[in-house]
mmCIF file of C-alpha atoms and ligand atoms in Angstrom:
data_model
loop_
_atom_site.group_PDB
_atom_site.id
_atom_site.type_symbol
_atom_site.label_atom_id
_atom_site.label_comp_id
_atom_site.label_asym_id
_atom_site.label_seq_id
_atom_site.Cartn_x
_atom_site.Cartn_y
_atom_site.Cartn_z
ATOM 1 C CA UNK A 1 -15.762 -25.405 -0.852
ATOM 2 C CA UNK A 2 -16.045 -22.988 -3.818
ATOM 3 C CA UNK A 3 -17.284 -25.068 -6.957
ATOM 4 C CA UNK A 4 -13.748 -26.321 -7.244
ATOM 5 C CA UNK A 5 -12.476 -29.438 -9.086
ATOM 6 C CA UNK A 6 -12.303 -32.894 -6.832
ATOM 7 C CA UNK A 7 -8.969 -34.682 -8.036
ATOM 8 C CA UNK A 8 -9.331 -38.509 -6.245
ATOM 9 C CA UNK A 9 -5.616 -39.936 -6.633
ATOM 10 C CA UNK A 10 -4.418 -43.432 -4.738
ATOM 11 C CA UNK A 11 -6.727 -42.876 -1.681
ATOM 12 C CA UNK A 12 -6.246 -39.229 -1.659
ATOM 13 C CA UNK A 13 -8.810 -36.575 -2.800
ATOM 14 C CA UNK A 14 -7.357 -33.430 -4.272
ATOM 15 C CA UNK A 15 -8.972 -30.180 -4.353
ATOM 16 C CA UNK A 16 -8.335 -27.459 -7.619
ATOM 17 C CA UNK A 17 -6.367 -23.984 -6.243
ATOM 18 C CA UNK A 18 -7.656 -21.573 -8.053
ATOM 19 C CA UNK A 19 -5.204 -18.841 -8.685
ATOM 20 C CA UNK A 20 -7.843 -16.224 -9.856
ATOM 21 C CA UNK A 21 -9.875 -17.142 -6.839
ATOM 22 C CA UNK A 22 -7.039 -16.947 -4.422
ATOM 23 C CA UNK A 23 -4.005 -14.851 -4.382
ATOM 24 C CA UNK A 24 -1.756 -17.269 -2.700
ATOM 25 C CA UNK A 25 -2.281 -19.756 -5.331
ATOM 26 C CA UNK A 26 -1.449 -17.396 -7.907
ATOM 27 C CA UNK A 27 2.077 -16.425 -5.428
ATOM 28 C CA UNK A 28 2.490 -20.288 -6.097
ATOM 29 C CA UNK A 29 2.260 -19.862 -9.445
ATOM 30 C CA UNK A 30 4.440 -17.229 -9.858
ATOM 31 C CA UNK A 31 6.735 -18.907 -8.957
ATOM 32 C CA UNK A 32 7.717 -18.568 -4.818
ATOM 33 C CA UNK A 33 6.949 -21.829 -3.564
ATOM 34 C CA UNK A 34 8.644 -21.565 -0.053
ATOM 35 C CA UNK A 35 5.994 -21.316 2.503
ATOM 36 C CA UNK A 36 6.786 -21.740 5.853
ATOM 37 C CA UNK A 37 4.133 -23.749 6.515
ATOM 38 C CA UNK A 38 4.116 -27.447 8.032
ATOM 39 C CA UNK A 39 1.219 -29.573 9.535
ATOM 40 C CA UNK A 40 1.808 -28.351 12.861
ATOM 41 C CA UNK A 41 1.792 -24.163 11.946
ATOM 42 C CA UNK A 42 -0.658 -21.905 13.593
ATOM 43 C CA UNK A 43 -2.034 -19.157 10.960
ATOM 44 C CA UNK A 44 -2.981 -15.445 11.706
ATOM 45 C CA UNK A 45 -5.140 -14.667 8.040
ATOM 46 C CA UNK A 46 -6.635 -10.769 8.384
ATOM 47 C CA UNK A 47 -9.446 -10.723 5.462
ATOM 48 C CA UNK A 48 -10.459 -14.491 5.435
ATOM 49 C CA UNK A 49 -13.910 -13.376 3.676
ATOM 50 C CA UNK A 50 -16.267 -16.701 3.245
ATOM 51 C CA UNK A 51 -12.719 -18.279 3.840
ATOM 52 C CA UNK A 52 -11.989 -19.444 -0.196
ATOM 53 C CA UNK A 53 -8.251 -19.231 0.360
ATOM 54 C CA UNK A 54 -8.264 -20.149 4.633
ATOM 55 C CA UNK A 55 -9.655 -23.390 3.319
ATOM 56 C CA UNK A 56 -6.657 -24.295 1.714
ATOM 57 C CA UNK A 57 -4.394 -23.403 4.657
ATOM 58 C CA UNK A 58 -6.772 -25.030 6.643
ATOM 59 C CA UNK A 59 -5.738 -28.130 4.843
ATOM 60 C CA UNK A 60 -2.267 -27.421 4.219
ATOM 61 C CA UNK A 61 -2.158 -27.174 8.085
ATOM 62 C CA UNK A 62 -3.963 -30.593 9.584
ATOM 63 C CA UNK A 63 -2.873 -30.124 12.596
ATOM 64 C CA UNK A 64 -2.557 -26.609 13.682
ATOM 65 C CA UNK A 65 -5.129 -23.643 13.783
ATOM 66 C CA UNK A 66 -5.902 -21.048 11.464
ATOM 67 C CA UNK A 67 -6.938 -17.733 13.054
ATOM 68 C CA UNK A 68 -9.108 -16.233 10.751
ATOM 69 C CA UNK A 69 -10.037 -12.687 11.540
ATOM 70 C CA UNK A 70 -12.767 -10.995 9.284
ATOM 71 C CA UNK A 71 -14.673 -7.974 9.847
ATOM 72 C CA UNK A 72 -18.181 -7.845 7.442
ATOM 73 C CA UNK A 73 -20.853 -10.406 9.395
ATOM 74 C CA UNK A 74 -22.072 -10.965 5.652
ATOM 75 C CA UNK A 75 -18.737 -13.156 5.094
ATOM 76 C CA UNK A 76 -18.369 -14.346 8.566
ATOM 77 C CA UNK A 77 -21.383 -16.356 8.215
ATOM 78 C CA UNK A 78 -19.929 -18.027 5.196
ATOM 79 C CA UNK A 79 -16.515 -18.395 7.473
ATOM 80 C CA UNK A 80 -18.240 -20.152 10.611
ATOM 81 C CA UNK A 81 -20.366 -22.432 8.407
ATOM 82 C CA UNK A 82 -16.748 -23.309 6.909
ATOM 83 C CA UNK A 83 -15.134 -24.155 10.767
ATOM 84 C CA UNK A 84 -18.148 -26.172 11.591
ATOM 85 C CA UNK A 85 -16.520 -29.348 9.032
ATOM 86 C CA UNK A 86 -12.943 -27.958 9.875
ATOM 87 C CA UNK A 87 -11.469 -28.809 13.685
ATOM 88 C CA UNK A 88 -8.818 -26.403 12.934
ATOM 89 C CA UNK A 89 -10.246 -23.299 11.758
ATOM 90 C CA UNK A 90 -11.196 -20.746 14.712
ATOM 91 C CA UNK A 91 -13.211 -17.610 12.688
ATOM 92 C CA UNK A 92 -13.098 -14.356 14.707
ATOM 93 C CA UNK A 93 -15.138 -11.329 13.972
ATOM 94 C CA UNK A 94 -13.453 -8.151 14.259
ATOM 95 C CA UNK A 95 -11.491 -5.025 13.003
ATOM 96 C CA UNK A 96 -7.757 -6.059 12.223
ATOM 97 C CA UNK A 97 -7.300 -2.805 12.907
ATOM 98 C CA UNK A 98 -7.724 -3.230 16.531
ATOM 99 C CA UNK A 99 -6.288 -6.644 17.511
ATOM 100 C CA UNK A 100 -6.340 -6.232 20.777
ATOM 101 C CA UNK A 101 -10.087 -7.421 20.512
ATOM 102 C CA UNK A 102 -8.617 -10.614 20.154
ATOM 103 C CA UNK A 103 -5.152 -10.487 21.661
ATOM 104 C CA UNK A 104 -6.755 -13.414 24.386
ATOM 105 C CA UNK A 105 -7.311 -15.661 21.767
ATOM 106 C CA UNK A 106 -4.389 -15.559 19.360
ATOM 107 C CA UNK A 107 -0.697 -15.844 20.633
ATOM 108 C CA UNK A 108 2.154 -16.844 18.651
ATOM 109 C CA UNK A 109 1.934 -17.579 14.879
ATOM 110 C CA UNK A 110 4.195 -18.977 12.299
ATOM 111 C CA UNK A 111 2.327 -17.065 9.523
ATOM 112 C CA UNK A 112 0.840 -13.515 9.094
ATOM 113 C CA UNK A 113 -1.212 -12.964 6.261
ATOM 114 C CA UNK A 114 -2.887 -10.020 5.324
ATOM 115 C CA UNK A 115 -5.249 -9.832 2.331
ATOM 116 C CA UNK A 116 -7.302 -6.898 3.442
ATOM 117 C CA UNK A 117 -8.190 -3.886 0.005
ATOM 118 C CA UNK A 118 -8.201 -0.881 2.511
ATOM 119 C CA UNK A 119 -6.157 2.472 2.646
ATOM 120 C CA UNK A 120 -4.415 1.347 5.863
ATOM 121 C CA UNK A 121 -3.932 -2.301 4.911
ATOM 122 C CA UNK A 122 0.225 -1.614 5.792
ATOM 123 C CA UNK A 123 -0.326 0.217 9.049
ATOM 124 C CA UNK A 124 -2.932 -2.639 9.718
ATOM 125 C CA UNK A 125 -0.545 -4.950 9.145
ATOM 126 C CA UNK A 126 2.340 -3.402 11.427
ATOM 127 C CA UNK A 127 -0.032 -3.565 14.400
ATOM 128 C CA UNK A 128 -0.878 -7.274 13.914
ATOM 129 C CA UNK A 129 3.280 -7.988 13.771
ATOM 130 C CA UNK A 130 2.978 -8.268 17.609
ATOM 131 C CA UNK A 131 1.205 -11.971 17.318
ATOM 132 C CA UNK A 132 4.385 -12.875 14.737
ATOM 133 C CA UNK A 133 6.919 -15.065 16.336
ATOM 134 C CA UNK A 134 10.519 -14.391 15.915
ATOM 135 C CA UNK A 135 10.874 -17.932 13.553
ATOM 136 C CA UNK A 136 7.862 -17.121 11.677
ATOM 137 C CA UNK A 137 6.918 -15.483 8.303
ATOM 138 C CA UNK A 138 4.606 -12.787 6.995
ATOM 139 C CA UNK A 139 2.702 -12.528 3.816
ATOM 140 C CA UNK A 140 1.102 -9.243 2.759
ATOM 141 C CA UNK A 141 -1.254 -9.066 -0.340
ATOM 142 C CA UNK A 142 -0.833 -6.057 -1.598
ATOM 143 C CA UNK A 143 -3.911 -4.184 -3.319
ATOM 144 C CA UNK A 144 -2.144 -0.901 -5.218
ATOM 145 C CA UNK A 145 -5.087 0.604 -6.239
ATOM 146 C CA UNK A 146 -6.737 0.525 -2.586
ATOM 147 C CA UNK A 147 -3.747 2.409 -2.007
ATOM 148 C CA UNK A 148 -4.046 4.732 -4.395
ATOM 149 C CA UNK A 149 -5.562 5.148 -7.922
ATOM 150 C CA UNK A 150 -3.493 7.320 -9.343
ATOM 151 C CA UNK A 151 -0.241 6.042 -8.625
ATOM 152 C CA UNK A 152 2.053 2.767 -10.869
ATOM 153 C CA UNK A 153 1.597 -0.337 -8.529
ATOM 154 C CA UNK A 154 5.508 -0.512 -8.695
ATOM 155 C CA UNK A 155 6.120 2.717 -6.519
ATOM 156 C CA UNK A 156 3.736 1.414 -4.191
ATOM 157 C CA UNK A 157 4.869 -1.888 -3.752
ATOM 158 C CA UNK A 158 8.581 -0.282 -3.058
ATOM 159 C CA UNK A 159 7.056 2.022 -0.483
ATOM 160 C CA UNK A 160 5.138 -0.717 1.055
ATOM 161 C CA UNK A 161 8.723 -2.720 1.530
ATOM 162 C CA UNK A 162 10.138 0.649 2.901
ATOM 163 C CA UNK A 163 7.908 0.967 5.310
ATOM 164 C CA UNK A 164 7.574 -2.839 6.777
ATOM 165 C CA UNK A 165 11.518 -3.039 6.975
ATOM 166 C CA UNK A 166 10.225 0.133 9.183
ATOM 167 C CA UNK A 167 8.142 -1.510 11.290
ATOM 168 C CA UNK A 168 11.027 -4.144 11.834
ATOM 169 C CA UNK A 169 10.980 -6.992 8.871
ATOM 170 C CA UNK A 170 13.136 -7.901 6.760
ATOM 171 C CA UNK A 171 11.727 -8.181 3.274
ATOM 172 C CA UNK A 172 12.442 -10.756 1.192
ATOM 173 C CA UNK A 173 10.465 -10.075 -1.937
ATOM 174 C CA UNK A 174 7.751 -8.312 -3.990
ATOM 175 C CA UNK A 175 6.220 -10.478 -6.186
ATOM 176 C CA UNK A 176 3.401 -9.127 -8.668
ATOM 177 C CA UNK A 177 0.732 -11.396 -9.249
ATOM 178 C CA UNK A 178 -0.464 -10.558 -12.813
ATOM 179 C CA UNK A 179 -1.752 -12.169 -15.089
ATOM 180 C CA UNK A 180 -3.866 -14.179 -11.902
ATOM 181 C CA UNK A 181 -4.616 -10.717 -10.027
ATOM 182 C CA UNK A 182 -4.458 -7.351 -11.584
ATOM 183 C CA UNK A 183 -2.683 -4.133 -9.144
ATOM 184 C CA UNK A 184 -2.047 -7.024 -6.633
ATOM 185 C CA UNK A 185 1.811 -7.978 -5.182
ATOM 186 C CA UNK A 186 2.520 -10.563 -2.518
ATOM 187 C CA UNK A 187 4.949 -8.654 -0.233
ATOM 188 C CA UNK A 188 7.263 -11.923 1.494
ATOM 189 C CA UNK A 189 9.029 -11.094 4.872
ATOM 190 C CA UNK A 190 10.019 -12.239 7.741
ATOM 191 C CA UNK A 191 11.200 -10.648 11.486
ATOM 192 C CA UNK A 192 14.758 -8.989 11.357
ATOM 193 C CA UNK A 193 17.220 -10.940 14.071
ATOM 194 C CA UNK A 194 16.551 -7.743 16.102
ATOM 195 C CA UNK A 195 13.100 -8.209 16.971
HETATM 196 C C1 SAM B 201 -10.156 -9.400 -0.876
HETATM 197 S S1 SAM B 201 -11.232 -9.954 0.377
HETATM 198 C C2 SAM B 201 -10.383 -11.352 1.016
HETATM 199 C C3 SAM B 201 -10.412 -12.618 0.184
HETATM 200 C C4 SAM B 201 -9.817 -13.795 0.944
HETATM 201 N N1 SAM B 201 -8.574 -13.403 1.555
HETATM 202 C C5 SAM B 201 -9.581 -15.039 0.123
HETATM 203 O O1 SAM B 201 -8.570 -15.140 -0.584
HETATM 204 O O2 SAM B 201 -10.393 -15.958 0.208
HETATM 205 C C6 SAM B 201 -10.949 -8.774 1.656
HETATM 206 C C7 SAM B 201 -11.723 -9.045 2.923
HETATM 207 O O3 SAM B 201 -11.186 -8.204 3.949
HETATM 208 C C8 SAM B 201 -12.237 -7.839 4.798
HETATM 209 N N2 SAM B 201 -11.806 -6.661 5.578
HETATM 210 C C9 SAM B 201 -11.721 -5.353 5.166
HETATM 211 N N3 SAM B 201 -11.276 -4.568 6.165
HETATM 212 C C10 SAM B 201 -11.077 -5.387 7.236
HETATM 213 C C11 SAM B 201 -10.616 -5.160 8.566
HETATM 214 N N4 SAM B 201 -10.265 -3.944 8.979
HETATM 215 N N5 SAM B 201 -10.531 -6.227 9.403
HETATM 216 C C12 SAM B 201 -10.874 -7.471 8.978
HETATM 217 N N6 SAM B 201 -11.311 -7.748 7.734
HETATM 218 C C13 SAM B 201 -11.410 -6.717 6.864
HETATM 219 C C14 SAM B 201 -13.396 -7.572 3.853
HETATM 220 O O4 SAM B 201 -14.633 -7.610 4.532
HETATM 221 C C15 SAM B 201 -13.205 -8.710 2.838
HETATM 222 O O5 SAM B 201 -13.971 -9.834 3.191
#
């Protein structure tokens, strides 16, 4: 997909995770490895790009759909070339910021994920929470200088969990992702009971 190592094992072919090439290998590697993912999970992924680290959730999930929302055509050609050997990949060019654009396609997900290096990548985030369902999980990647130069990453990472228990999650952890990915945090959470 991306240059990385082939690992055939009994039958099996294994493929490399690159943890400098994707951020949720490097959340592996840090040392959370709960995801809520099974064969059967539907993803929502805001910021697939060419679709390095979809790929993998793409396999993780074998038989469920990844939603993969990206807004530069540049990358979405990359992304569709990727769906046409994957049945379960659907790429969908848009704005996260405006999901109603595709509100028809997407319903219910077991996983948000958000790896978008904007200003508003939180508030972006909050409106997609609507395609979340109550069971599921969210993962935000958290880019603290996109946020804002000047500031330590570790003020804006506690802001950040401020204001998505805010928009009605309960946060379950911050977890930088140096050495892998420099100013970057994987923000874990899932709906309160509330919601
Ligand atoms: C850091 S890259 C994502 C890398 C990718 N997640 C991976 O691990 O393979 C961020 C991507 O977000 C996209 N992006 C930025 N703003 C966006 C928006 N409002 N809606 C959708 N995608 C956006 C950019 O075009 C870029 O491709």
């Amino acid at each position: 997909m991306y240059g990385e190592r082939l690992v055939p094992d009994g039958g099996v072919e294994y493929r490399a995770w690159n943890p400098r090439r994707s951020k949720l290998a490097a959340l592996l590697l840090k040392g959370w490895t709960i995801l809520p993912l099974r064969r059967t999970s539907e993803v929502l992924y805001l910021g697939a790009a060419t679709g390095t680290t979809v790929s993998h959730l793409s396999d993780l999930c074998s038989e469920g759909m990844v939603y993969a929302v990206e807004v530069s055509r540049r990358a979405f050609q990359g992304l569709v070339a990727l769906a046409e050997k994957r049945h379960n990949l659907l790429p969908i060019l848009a704005d996260a910021g405006r999901p109603d654009a595709y509100a028809h396609t997407v319903t219910s997900v077991d996983l948000l994920y958000q790896d978008i290096a904007q200003r508003d990548q939180v508030p972006i985030f909050a409106k997609n929470l609507r395609f979340l369902d109550p069971d599921g999980a969210a993962i935000l990647m958290v880019k603290a200088r996109s946020i804002d130069v000047a500031r330590k990453p570790s003020g804006i990472y506690r802001e950040v969990r401020t204001q998505l228990e805010r928009a009605g999650l309960h946060v379950l952890a911050a977890v930088p992702l140096e050495p892998f990915q420099a100013d970057h945090a994987a923000v874990i959470a899932e709906p309160t009971e509330s919601q």
